[in-house]
Tab-separated table of C-alpha atoms in Angstrom:
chain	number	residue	atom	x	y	z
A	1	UNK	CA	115.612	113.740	87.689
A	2	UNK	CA	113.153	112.572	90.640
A	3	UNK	CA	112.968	108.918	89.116
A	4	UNK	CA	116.020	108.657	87.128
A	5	UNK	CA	117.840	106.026	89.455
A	6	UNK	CA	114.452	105.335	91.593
A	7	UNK	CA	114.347	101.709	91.531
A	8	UNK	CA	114.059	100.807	95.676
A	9	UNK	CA	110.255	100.609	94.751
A	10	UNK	CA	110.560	97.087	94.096
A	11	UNK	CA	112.313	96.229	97.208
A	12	UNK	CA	109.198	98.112	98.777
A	13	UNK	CA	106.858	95.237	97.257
A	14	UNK	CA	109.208	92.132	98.027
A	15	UNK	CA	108.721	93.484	101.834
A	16	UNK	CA	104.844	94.157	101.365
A	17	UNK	CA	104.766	90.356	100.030
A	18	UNK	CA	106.665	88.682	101.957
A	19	UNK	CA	104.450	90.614	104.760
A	20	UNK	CA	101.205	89.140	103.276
A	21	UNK	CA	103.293	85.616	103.154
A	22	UNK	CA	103.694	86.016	106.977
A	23	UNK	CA	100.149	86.563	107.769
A	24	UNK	CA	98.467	83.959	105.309
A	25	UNK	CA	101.061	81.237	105.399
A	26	UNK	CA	100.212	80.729	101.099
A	27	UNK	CA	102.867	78.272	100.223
A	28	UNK	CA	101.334	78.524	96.342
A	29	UNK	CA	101.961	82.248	96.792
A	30	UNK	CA	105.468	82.061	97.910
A	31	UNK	CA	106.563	79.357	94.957
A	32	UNK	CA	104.413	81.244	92.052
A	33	UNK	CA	104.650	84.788	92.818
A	34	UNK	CA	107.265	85.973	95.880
A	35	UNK	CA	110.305	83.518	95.077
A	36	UNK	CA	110.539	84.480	91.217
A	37	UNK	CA	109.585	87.939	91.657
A	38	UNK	CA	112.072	88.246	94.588
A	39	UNK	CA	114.678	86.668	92.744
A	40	UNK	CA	114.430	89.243	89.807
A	41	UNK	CA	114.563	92.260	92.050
A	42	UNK	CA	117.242	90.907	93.895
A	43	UNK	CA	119.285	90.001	90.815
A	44	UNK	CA	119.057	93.544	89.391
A	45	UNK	CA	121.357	94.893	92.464
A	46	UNK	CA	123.297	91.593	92.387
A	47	UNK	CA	124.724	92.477	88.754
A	48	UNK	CA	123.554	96.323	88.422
A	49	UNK	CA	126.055	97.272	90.075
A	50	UNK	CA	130.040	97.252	90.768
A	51	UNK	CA	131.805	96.152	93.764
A	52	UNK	CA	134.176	98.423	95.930
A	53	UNK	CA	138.063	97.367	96.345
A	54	UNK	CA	136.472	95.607	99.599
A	55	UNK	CA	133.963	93.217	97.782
A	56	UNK	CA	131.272	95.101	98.816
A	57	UNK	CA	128.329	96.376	96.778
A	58	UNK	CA	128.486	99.944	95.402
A	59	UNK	CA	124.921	101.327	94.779
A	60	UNK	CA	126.282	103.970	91.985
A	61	UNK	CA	125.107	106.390	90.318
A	62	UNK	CA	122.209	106.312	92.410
A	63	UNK	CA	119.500	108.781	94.399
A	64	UNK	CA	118.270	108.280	97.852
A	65	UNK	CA	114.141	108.514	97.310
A	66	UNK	CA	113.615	112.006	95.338
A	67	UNK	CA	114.818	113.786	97.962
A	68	UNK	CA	119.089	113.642	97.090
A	69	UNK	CA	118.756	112.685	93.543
A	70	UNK	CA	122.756	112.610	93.462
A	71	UNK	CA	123.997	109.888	96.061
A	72	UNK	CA	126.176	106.938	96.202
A	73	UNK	CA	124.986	104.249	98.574
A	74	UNK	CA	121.990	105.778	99.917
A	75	UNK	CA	120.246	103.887	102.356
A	76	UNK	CA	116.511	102.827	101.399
A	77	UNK	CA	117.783	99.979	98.901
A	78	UNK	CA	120.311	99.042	101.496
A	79	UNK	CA	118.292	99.027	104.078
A	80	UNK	CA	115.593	97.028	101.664
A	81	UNK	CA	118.049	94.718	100.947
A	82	UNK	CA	119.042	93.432	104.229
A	83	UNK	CA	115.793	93.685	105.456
A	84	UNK	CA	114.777	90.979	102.730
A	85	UNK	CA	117.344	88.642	102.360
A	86	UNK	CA	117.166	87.534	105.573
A	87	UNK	CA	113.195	87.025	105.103
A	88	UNK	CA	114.096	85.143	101.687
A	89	UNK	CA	116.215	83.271	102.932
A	90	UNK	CA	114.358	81.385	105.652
A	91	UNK	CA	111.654	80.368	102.833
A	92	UNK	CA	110.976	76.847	102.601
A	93	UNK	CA	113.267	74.903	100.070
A	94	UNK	CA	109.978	74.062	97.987
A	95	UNK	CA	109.332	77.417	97.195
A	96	UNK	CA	113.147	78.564	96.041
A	97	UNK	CA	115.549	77.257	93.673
A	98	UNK	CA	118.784	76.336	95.128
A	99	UNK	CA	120.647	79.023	92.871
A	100	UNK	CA	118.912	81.425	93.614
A	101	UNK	CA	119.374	80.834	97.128
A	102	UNK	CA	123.318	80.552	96.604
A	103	UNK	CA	123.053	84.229	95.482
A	104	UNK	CA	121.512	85.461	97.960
A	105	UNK	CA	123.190	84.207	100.363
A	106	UNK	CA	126.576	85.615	98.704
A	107	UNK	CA	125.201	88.629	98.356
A	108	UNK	CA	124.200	89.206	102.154
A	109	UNK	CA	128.156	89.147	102.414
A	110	UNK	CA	128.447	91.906	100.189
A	111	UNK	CA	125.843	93.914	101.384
A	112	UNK	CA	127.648	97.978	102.519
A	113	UNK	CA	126.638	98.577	106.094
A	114	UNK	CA	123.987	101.196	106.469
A	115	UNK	CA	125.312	104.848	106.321
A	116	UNK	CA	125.709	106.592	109.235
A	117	UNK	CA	126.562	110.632	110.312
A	118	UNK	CA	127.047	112.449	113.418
A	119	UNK	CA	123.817	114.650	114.891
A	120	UNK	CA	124.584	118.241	116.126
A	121	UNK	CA	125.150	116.802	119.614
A	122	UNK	CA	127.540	114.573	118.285
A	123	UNK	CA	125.203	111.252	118.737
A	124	UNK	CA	125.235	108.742	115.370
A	125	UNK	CA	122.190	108.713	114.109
A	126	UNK	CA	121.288	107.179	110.253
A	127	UNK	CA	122.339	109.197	107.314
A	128	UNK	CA	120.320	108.875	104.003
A	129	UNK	CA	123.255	107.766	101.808
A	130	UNK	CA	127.121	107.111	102.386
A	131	UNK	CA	127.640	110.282	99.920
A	132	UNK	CA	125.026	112.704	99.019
A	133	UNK	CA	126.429	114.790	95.580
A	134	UNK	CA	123.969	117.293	95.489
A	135	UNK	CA	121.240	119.144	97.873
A	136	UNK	CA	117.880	118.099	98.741
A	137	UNK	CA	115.029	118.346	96.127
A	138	UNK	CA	112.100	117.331	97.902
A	139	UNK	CA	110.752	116.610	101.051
A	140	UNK	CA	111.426	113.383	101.920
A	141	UNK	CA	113.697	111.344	105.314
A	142	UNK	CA	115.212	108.512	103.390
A	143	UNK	CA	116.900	107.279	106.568
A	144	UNK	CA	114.082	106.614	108.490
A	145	UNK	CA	113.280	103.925	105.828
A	146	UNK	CA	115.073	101.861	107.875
A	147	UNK	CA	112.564	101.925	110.869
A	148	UNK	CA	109.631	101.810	107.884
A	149	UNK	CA	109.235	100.083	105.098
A	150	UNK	CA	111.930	98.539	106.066
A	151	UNK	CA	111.672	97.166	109.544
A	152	UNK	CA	115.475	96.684	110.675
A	153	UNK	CA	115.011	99.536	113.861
A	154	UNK	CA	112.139	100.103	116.336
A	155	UNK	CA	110.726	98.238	119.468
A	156	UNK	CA	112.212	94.932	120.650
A	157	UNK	CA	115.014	95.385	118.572
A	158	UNK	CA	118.636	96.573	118.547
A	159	UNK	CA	120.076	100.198	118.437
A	160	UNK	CA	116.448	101.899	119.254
A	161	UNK	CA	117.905	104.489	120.729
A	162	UNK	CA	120.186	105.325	117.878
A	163	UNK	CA	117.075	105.130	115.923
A	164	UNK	CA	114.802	107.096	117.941
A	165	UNK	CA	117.592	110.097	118.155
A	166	UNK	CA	117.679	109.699	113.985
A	167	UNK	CA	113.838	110.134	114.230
A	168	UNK	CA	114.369	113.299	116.348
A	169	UNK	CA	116.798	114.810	113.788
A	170	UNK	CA	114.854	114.366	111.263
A	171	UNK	CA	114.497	117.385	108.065
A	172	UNK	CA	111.258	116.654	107.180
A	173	UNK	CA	108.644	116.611	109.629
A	174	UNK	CA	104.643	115.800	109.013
A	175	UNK	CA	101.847	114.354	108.954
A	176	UNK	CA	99.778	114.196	106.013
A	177	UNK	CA	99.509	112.504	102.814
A	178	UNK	CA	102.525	110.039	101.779
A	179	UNK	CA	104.371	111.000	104.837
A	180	UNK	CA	105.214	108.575	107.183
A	181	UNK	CA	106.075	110.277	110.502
A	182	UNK	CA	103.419	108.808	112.822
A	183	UNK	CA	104.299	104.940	111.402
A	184	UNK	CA	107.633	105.395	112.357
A	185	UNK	CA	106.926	106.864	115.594
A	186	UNK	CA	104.612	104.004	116.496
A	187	UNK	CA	107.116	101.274	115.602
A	188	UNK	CA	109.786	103.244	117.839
A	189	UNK	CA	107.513	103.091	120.687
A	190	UNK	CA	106.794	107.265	120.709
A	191	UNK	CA	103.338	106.320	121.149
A	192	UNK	CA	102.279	110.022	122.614
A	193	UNK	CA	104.209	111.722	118.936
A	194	UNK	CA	101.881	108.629	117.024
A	195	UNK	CA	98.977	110.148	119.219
A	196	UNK	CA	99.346	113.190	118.362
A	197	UNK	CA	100.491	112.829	114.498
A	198	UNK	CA	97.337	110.457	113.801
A	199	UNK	CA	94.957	113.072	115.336
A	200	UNK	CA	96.877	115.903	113.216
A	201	UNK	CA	96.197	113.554	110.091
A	202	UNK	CA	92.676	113.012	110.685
A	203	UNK	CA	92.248	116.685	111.257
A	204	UNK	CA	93.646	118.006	107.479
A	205	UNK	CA	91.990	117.859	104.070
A	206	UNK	CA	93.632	118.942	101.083
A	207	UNK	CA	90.704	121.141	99.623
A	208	UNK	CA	92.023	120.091	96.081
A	209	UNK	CA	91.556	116.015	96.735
A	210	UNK	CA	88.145	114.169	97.077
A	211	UNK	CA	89.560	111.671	99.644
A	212	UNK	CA	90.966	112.808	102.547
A	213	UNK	CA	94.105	110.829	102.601
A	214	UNK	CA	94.869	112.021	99.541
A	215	UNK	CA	97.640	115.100	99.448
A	216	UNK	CA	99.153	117.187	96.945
């Protein structure tokens, strides 16, 4: 049930490649590796899945992460999605096909926008999918995958606030292991909760793990 419609992991590694295209510049890397790999990953959600009545693409059945493993349009492969696109879309002719291109660039059209909810105070903040089916099963804050892997909120960019209250409301909250609180709080420019997160990081071992980054 944690992995049963868990496939966002290979938007994850477009974004970590096209990162390592961004600092090294390897046009042989783009052409050989990024482009056709990209273009596979993409082309799973391009014909995986339905469209609503409004053209748009429906990401169901689906899970967001492991945390709501019942959820219709939950936002990490969203988010991954529009994150990429863009990215894929600005690579050099040489390196991309020209169909491949064409469907991308139809399928930034059909892209949902990224699901939202109200906070407590009544603020909008990111919601982890359109509909979530079932409660949460692990420990996880799928909508701050927008802010990280997925770069599309922090510093120097639009909506921070928005994205900074969605950090504040978050479930989860940590600091070791696979979590990811003090990334995000460093791209949202929280730089004394990054302080204080890395030095609460640094500070725990997991007794049962021989490296201390390792957790659980």
């Amino acid at each position: 049930d944690y992995i049963r419609y868990y496939y966002s992991g290979a938007l994850e590694l477009v974004a970590l490649m096209l990162e390592y295209l961004d600092h090294t510049g390897d046009a042989e890397f783009a052409r050989e590796m990024l482009a056709p790999f990209a273009a596979e990953v993409v082309g799973f959600y391009d014909q995986h899945y339905p469209r609503d009545p409004q053209g748009k693409l429906r990401i169901e059945p689906s899970q967001s992460l492991e945390t709501w493993q019942k959820a219709n349009n939950p936002l990490p492969p969203i988010a991954g999605l529009r994150f990429v696109l863009p990215k894929l879309l600005a690579l050099p002719a040489e390196s991309v096909g020209g169909q491949a291109r064409d469907d991308w660039a139809r399928l930034v059209g059909e892209l949902p926008e990224l699901p939202m909810m109200k906070s407590a105070e009544g603020g909008e903040i990111l919601a982890g999918a359109a509909e979530i089916l079932q409660e949460a099963r692990n420990s996880e804050n799928p909508e701050l995958y927008a802010v990280f892997p997925y770069r599309l909120f922090g510093v120097g960019k639009p909506d921070l606030e928005m994205a900074r209250r969605t950090f504040q409301h978050r479930r989860v909250k940590g600091s070791r292991g696979w979590q990811q609180d003090d990334t995000q709080a460093a791209l949202l420019g929280l730089a004394r909760t990054a302080q204080e997160l890395i030095a609460q990081r640094f500070a725990q071992k997991d007794p049962g793990n021989r490296f201390p980054e390792f957790w659980g």
